[in-house]
Amino acid sequence: SPFQLYEIASSKTIRLLLNDLGIKFPVVHGCNVRVDVKEESKHQFGWHQDAISLLGSKSMYTYWIPLGEVSKTMGSIQIIPGSHSRGIYPVKARDPDLADESKSSNLIISSEINQDHSKIIEAKPGTIIVLHPLLIHRSYYPDQSHPPRRTVLLRVDELDDVEHRNRGYKTS
């Protein structure tokens, strides 16, 4: 329910994480429950950076909280460790018919991604995984069938971020 999502967003643990990340004036950019089914590939995200594909700021952190076990066999997210320190990558529309600005979540990285050192996140239910806004990542689904992957996504922006303010606090 929306109330339970608010409890997660305002929990002491999240507030402490925000403090550790230097977010002084947090504003919830988005908070939802996502259900991913392997067979619904149109909802699977390719390689992307949240700050670009979600029109947040470079101070927008994503808290990805699995509601069930995530792993290589159950489905998860795949990340490129250290990629957040390499800046913004060029993007292209995943679906050209949805390429306008209102469909920013359609933007995926256009260059080839070296997956040699990629990592698939493995975590127990309720683990809070913090994603830097420039970390390159994507949905990961194993080849074999698996139960739907359910996660809570909480995105928090820095209200005082100059770049975000100058862009009119746009969100996707």
Steps between C-alpha positions, in 0.01 A plus 500: 500500500614863456522540879744209530715645221505832685615318815791353304587838344499673838663219700796566727720273287428700184553830686841378624598390149398841363710669766801280415461595131495872585138558397401800713156578354355169378192487285340172392528485122301179475396209715332193356484125496619340179404149389719359223395193306763349269251451219412873492821616335350836395537613864861387536752783505820476303823656622422846640589767756211613723597870500460506121218254435290639788592870459609530859816669616847359554403504869203266450560164665287193439428266791423162344340269757415143392187352657622150419841342447689639198783309337643369175237223495201703629552825307654822627685803367837495329743783572832623366701572819683834490312623193354793696845663504521511119235769449194509280478258209325583170144368471253391237129423503423138584182537296513783239120538519541611864798734448345828617607658831189381685624145446846549651494152654532381140866614492770234507876526450592505131864388527619143542532400867794285607336236721824320594492636855123531540335372815156354561362617833416219743298600806243382751154658530506842665865575418548865400722534194602861433564585135700810408312706237777446241554127566444303181255218565217301343235245579634145511289193430636145489429284197287256696157581635479661842234660720423871447759733653342748742694803618440833669661790316557816697669792328611799702630824352688787663255792498791744513679354194566798269491294180165345586357837605616661172325224302173577680513192728401280206416139567394227263 
